mmCIF file of C-alpha atoms in Angstrom:
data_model
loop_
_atom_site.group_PDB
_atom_site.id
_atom_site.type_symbol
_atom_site.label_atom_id
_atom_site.label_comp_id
_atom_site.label_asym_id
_atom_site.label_seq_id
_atom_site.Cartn_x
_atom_site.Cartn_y
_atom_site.Cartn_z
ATOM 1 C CA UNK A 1 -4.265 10.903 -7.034
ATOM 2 C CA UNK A 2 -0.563 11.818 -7.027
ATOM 3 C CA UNK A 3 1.442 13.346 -9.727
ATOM 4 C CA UNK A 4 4.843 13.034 -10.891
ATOM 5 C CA UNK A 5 5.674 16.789 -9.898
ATOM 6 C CA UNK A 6 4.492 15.883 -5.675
ATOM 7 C CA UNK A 7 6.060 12.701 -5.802
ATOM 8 C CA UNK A 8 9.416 14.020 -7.198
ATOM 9 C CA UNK A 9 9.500 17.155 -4.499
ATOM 10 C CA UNK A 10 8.917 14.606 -1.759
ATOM 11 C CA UNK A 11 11.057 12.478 -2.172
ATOM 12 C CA UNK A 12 13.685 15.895 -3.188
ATOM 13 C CA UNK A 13 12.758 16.932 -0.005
ATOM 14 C CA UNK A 14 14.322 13.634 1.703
ATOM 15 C CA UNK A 15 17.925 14.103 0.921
ATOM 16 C CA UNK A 16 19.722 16.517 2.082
ATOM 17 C CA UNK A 17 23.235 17.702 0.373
ATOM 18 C CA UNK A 18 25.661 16.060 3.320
ATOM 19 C CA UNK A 19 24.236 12.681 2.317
ATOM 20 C CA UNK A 20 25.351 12.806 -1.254
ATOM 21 C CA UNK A 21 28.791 14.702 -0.754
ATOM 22 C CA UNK A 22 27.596 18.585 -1.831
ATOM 23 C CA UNK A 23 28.984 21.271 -0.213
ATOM 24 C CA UNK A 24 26.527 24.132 0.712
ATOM 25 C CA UNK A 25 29.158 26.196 1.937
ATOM 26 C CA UNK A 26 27.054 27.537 4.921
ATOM 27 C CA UNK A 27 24.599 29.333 2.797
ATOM 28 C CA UNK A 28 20.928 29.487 4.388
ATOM 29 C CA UNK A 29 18.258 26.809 2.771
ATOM 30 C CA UNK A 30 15.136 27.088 2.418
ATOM 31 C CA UNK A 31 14.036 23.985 1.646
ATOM 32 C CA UNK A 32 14.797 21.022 3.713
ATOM 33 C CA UNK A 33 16.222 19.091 1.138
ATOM 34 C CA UNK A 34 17.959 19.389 -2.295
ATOM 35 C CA UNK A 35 16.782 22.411 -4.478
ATOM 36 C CA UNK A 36 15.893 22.062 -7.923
ATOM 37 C CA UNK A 37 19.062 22.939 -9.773
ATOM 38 C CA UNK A 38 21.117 20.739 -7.315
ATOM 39 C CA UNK A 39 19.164 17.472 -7.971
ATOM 40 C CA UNK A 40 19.234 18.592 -11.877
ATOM 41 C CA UNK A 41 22.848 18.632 -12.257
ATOM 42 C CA UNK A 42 23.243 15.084 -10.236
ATOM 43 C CA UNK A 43 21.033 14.014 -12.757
ATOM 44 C CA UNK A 44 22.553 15.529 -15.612
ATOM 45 C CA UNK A 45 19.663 17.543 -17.009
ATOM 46 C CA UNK A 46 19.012 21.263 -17.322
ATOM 47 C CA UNK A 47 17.426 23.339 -13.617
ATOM 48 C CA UNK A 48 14.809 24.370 -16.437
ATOM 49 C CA UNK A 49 13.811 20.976 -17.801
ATOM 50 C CA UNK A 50 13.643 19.622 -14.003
ATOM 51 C CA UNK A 51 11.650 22.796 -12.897
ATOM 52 C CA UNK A 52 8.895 22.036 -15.625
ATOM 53 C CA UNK A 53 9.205 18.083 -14.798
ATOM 54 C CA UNK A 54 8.001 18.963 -11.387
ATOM 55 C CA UNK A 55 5.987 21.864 -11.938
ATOM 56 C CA UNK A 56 4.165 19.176 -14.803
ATOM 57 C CA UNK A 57 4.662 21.833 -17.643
ATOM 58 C CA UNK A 58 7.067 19.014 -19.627
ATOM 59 C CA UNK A 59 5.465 16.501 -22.006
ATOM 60 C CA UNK A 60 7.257 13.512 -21.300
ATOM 61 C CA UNK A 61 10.188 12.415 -19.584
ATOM 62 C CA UNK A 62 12.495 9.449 -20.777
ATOM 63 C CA UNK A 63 13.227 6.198 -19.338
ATOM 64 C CA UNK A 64 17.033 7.499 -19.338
ATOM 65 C CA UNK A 65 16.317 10.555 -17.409
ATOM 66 C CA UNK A 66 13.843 8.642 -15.070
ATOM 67 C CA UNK A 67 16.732 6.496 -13.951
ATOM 68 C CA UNK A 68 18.885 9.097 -13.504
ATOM 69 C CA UNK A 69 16.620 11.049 -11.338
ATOM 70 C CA UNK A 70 16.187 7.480 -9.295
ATOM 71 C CA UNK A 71 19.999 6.708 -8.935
ATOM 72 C CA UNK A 72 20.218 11.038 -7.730
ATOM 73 C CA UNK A 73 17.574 10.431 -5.151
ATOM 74 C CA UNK A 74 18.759 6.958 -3.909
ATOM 75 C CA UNK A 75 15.231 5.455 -4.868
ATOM 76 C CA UNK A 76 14.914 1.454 -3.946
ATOM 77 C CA UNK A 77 13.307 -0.478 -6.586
ATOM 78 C CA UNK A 78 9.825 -0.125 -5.181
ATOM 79 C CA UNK A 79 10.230 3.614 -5.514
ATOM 80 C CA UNK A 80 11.646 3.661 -9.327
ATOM 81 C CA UNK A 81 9.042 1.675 -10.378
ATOM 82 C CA UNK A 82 6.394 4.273 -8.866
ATOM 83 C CA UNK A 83 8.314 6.641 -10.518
ATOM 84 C CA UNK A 84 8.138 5.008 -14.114
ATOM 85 C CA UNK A 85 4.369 4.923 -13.493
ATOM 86 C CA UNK A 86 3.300 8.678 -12.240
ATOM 87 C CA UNK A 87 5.667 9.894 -15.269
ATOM 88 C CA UNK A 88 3.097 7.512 -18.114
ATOM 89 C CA UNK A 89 -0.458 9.503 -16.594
ATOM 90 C CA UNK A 90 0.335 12.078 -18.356
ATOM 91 C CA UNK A 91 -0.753 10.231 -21.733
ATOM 92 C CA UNK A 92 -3.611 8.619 -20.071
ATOM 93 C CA UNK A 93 -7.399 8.754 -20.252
ATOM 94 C CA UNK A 94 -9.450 10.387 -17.333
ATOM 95 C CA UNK A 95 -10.749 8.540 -14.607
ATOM 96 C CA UNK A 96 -13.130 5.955 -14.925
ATOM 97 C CA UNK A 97 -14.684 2.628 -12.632
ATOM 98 C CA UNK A 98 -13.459 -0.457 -13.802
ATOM 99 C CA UNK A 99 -16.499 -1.713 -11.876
ATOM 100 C CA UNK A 100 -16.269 -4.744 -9.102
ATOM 101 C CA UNK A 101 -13.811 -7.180 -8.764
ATOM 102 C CA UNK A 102 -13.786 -10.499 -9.130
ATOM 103 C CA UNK A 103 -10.937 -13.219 -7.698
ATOM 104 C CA UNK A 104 -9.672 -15.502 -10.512
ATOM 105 C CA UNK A 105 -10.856 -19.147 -10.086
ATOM 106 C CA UNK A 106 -7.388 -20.541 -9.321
ATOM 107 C CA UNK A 107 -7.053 -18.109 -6.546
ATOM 108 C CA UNK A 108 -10.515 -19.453 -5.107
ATOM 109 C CA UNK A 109 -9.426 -23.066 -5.692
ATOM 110 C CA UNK A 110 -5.897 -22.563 -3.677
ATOM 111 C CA UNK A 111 -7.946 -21.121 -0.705
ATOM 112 C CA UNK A 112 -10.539 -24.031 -0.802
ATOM 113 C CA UNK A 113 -7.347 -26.771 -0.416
ATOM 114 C CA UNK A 114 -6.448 -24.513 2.136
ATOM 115 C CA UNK A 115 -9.424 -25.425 4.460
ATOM 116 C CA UNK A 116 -9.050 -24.270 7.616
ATOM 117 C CA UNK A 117 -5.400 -24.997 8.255
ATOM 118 C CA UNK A 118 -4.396 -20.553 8.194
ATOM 119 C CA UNK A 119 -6.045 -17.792 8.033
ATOM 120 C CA UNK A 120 -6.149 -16.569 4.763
ATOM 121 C CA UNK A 121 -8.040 -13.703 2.851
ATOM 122 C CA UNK A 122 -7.829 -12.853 -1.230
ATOM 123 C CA UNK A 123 -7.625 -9.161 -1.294
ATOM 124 C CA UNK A 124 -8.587 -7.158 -4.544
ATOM 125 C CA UNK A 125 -6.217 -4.014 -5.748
ATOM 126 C CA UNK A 126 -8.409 -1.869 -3.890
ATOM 127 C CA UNK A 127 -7.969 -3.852 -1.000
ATOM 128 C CA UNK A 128 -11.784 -5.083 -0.689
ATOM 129 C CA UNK A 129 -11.961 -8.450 0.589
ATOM 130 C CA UNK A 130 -12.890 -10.718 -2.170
ATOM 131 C CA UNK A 131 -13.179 -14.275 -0.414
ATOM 132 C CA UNK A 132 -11.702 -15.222 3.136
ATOM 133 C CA UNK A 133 -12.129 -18.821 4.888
ATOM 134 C CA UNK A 134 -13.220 -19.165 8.558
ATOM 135 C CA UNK A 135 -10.233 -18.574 10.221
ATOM 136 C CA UNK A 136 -9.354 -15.818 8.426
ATOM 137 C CA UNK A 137 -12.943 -13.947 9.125
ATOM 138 C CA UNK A 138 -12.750 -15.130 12.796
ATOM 139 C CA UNK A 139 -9.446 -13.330 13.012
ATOM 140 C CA UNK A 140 -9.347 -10.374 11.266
ATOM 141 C CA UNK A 141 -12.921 -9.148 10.997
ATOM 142 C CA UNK A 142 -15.165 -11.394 12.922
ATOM 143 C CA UNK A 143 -17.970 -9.082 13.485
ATOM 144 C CA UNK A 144 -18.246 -9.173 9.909
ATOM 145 C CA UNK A 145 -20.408 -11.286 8.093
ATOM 146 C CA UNK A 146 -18.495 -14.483 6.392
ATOM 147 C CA UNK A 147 -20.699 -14.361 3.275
ATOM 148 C CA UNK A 148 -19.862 -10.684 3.121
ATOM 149 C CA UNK A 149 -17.182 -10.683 0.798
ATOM 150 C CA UNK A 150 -19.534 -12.224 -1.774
ATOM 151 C CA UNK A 151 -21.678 -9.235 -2.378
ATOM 152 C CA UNK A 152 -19.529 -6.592 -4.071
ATOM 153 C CA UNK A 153 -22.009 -3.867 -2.077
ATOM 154 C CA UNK A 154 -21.113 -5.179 1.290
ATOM 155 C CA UNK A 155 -17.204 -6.524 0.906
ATOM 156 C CA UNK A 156 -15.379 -5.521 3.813
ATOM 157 C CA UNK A 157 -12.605 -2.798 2.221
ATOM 158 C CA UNK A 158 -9.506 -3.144 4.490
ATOM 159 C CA UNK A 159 -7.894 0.128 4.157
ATOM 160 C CA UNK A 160 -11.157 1.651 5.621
ATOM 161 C CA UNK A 161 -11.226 -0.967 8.423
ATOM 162 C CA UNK A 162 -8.249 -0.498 9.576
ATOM 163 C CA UNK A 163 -8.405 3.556 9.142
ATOM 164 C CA UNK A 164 -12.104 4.271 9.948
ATOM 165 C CA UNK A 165 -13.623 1.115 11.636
ATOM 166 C CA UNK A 166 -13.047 1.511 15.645
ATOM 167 C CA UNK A 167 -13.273 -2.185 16.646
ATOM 168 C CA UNK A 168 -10.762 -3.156 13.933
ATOM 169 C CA UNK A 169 -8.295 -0.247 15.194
ATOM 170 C CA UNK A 170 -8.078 -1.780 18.701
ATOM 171 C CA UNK A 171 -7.077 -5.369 16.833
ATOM 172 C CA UNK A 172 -3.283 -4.101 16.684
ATOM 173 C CA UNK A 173 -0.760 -4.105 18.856
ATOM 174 C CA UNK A 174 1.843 -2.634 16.124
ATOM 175 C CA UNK A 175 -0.766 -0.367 14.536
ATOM 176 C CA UNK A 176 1.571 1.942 13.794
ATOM 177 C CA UNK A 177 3.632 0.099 12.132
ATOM 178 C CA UNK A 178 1.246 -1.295 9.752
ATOM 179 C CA UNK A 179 -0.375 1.960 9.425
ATOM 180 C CA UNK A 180 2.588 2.358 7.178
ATOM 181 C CA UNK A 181 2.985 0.060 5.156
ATOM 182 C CA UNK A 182 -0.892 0.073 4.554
ATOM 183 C CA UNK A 183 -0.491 3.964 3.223
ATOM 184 C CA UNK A 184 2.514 2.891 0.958
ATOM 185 C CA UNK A 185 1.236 -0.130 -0.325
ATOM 186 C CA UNK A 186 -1.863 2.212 -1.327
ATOM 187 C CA UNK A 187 0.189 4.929 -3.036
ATOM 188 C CA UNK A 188 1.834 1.660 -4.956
ATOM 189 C CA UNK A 189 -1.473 0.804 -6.173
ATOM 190 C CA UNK A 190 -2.588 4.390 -7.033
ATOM 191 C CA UNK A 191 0.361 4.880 -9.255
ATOM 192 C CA UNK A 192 -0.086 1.149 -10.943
ATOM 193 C CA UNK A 193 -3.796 2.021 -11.633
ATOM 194 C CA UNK A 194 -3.923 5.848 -12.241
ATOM 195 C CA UNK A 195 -7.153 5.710 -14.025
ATOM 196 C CA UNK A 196 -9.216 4.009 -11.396
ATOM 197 C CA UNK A 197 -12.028 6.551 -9.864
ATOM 198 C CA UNK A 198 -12.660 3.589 -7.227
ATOM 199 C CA UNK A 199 -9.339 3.562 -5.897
ATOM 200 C CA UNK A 200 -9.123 7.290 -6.140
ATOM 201 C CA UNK A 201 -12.455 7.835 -4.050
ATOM 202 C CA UNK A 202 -11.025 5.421 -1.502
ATOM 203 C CA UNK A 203 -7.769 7.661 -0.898
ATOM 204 C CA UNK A 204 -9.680 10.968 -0.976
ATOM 205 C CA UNK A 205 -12.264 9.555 1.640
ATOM 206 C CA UNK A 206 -9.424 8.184 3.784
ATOM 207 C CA UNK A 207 -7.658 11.209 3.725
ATOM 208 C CA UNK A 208 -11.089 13.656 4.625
ATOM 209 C CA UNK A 209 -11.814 11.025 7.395
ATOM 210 C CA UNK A 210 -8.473 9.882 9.108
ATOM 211 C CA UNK A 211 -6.239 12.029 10.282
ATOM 212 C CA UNK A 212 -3.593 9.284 10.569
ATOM 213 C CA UNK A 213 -4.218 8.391 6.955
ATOM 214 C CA UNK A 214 -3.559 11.883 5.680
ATOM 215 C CA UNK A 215 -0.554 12.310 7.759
ATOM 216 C CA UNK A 216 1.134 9.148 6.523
ATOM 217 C CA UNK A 217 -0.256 10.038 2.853
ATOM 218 C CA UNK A 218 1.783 13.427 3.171
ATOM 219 C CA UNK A 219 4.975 12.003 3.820
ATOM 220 C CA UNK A 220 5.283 10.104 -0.051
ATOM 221 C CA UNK A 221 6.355 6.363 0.846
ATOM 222 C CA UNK A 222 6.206 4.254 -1.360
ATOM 223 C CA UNK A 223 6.663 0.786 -1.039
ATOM 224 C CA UNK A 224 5.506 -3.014 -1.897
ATOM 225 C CA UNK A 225 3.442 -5.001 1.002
ATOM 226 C CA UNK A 226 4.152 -8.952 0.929
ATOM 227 C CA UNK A 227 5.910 -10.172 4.038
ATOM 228 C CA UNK A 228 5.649 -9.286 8.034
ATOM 229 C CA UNK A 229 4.765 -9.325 11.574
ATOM 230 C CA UNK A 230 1.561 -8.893 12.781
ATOM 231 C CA UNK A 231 0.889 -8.533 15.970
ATOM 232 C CA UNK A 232 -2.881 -8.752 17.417
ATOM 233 C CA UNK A 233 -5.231 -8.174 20.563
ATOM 234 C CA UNK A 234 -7.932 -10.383 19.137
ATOM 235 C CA UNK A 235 -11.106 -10.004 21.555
ATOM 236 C CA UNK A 236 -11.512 -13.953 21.617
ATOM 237 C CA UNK A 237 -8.117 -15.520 21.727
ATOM 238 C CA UNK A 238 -6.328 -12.609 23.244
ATOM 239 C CA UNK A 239 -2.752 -11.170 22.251
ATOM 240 C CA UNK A 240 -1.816 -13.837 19.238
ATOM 241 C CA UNK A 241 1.382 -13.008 16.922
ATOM 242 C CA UNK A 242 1.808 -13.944 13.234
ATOM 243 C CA UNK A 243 3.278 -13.422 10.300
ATOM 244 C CA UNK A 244 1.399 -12.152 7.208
ATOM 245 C CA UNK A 245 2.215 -13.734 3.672
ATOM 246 C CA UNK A 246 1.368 -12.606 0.201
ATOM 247 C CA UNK A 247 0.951 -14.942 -2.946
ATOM 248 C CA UNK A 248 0.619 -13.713 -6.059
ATOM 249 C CA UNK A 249 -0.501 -15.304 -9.003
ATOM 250 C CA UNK A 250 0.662 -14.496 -12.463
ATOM 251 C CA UNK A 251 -2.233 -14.292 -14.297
ATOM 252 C CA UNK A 252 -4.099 -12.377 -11.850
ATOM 253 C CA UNK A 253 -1.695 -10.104 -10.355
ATOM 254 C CA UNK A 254 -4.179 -7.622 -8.707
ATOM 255 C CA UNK A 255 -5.384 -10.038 -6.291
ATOM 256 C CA UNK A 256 -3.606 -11.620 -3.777
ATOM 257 C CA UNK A 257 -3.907 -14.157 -1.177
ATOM 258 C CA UNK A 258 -2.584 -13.627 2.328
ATOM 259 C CA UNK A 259 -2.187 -15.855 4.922
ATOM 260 C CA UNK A 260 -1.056 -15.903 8.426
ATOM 261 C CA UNK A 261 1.072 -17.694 9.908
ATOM 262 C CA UNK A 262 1.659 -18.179 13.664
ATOM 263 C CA UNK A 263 5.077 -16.942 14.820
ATOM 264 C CA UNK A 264 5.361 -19.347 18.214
ATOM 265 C CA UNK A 265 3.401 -21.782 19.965
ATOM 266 C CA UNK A 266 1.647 -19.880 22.355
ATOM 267 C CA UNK A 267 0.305 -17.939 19.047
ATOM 268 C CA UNK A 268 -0.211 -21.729 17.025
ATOM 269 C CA UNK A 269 -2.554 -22.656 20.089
ATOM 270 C CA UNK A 270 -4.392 -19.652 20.286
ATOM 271 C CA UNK A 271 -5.380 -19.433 16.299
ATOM 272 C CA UNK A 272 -6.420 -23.451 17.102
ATOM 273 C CA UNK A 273 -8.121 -22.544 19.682
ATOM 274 C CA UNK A 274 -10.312 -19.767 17.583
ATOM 275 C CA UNK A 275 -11.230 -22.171 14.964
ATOM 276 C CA UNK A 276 -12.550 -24.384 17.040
ATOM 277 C CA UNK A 277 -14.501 -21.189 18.915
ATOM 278 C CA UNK A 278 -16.036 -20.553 14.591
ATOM 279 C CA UNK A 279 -16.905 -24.035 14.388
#
C-alpha cells in the first residue's frame, strides 16, 4: 500500500521549477522535479521537517501544512484529499479483512426498478461485482455467470478482469484510456481504506501479474472515477459506444451503481439488440 513519503516524491517529481516561477540558474539537477528544500520553502516549512515527512521519520503532519504542501504542488481536489488520507495511516492499526461485501438494500432496490432499460452493475470498494442485471452481464462480462456476483467466492473482481482476464482485455477500444483511470481510482480507494488486507492483496497481485498495472501504479495518479466514455468491441453486438455513470448513495458510499448509457443511435440499437440476444 502507498505511503505518504512515495506519494509526496511523486507527485515532487511532477513539477518542475519553470512551472512555478524558480530560477535554477543553470545549475545541473538531479532529480526531475523539485528537490526537497525547494518544495519546503514554497510550503513554508523547514528542508529538515519535509525530509523526515517524506522519508516517514515525522509523527504527524498538520492539516495546515498538508494544504500548504497541496497548494506548492498544484494538487486538484482528488489529490489533496489522498493526501489528507496517506498522512492519518500513520496512527492506524495493521492490516486486517473486513471480510465480504455486501450491497445495501436500497442500492439492490434502485437496480430492480431499473429492469432492463441500461446496463448497470453495483460495484463494491474493491471493485468486485456485487449485483448486475442482464444487460449489464451481457455487456460487460457475458461469459460470466449472471448468478455469479451472488457468491462472494466467485464475484467477478473488475480490476482483475480488465488487467488479467484476456477476453475482457479485447472488450476495449480505449483500453488505454481506462487503464488509467482504473489504476487511479484504485490508489483512491487504497488511501480511503488503508487498513484493508483485501484491497491490498488485490494491488500487490495486479502489480506481480500485469505489467500495464504496475507501470500505471508507478506513475502516482490519483484521481476519482464517476463519469465517461466507454468505448467497446463487444463479441455479439459489435463496436457499441457509451457512457459510464456512477451513483452513489449516502449511506453506503463504498458501493456504487454504474450504468451505461448509449452515446448515439447506432450504439442505442445495438445494446437493444443484445438484450433481446440475453432474453
Amino acid at each position: 500500500m502507498e505511503s505518504l513519503g512515495m506519494f509526496l516524491k511523486s507527485r515532487r517529481d511532477r513539477v518542475t521549477p519553470g512551472e512555478i516561477g524558480l530560477r535554477t540558474y543553470g545549475t545541473s539537477r538531479r532529480v526531475p522535479g523539485l528537490r526537497r528544500e525547494e518544495l519546503a520553502q514554497l510550503a513554508g516549512v523547514s528542508a529538515g521537517y519535509y525530509t523526515r515527512l517524506e522519508q516517514g521519520l515525522a509523527d504527524t503532519a498538520s492539516q495546515q501544512v498538508l494544504d500548504a504542501l497541496a497548494r506548492a504542488l498544484r494538487l486538484d481536489d482528488v489529490e489533496t484529499g489522498h493526501l489528507h488520507n496517506l498522512a492519518q495511516r500513520s496512527a492506524l492499526p495493521r492490516l486486517s479483512d473486513p471480510g465480504p461485501e455486501d450491497p445495501h438494500p436500497r442500492v439492490l432496490a434502485l437496480l430492480e426498478n431499473l429492469g432492463e432499460a441500461v446496463p448497470a452493475l453495483v460495484f463494491g470498494r474493491r471493485g468486485d461485482v456485487l449485483a448486475w442485471n442482464h444487460a449489464g452481464n451481457a455487456l460487460m462480462a457475458s461469459h460470466i455467470a449472471f448468478d455469479a456476483p451472488r457468491d462472494p467466492e466467485r464475484r467477478p473482481s473488475l480490476p482483475r478482469m480488465f488487467f488479467l482476464d484476456p477476453l475482457t482485455r479485447d472488450l476495449y477500444r480505449n483500453r488505454a484510456e481506462l487503464a488509467k483511470v482504473h489504476v487511479a481510482y484504485l490508489r483512491l480507494t487504497a488511501g480511503r481504506y488503508p487498513t484493508d488486507a483485501r484491497l491490498a492483496g488485490l494491488i500487490g497481485e495486479l502489480t506481480m501479474r500485469s505489467d500495464d498495472f504496475a507501470t500505471l501504479w508507478a506513475t502516482g495518479d490519483v484521481a476519482d472515477c464517476t463519469v465517461g466514455p466507454m468505448r467497446l468491441r463487444h463479441p455479439t453486438i459489435g463496436a457499441v459506444d457509451v457512457d459510464y455513470q456512477v451513483w452513489l448513495q449516502p449511506d453506503s458510499p463504498d458501493h456504487r451503481l454504474e450504468i451505461y448509457t448509449p452515446q448515439d443511435a447506432a450504439s442505442a440499437d445495438a445494446l437493444r439488440l443484445l438484450t433481446h440476444f440475453d432474453r
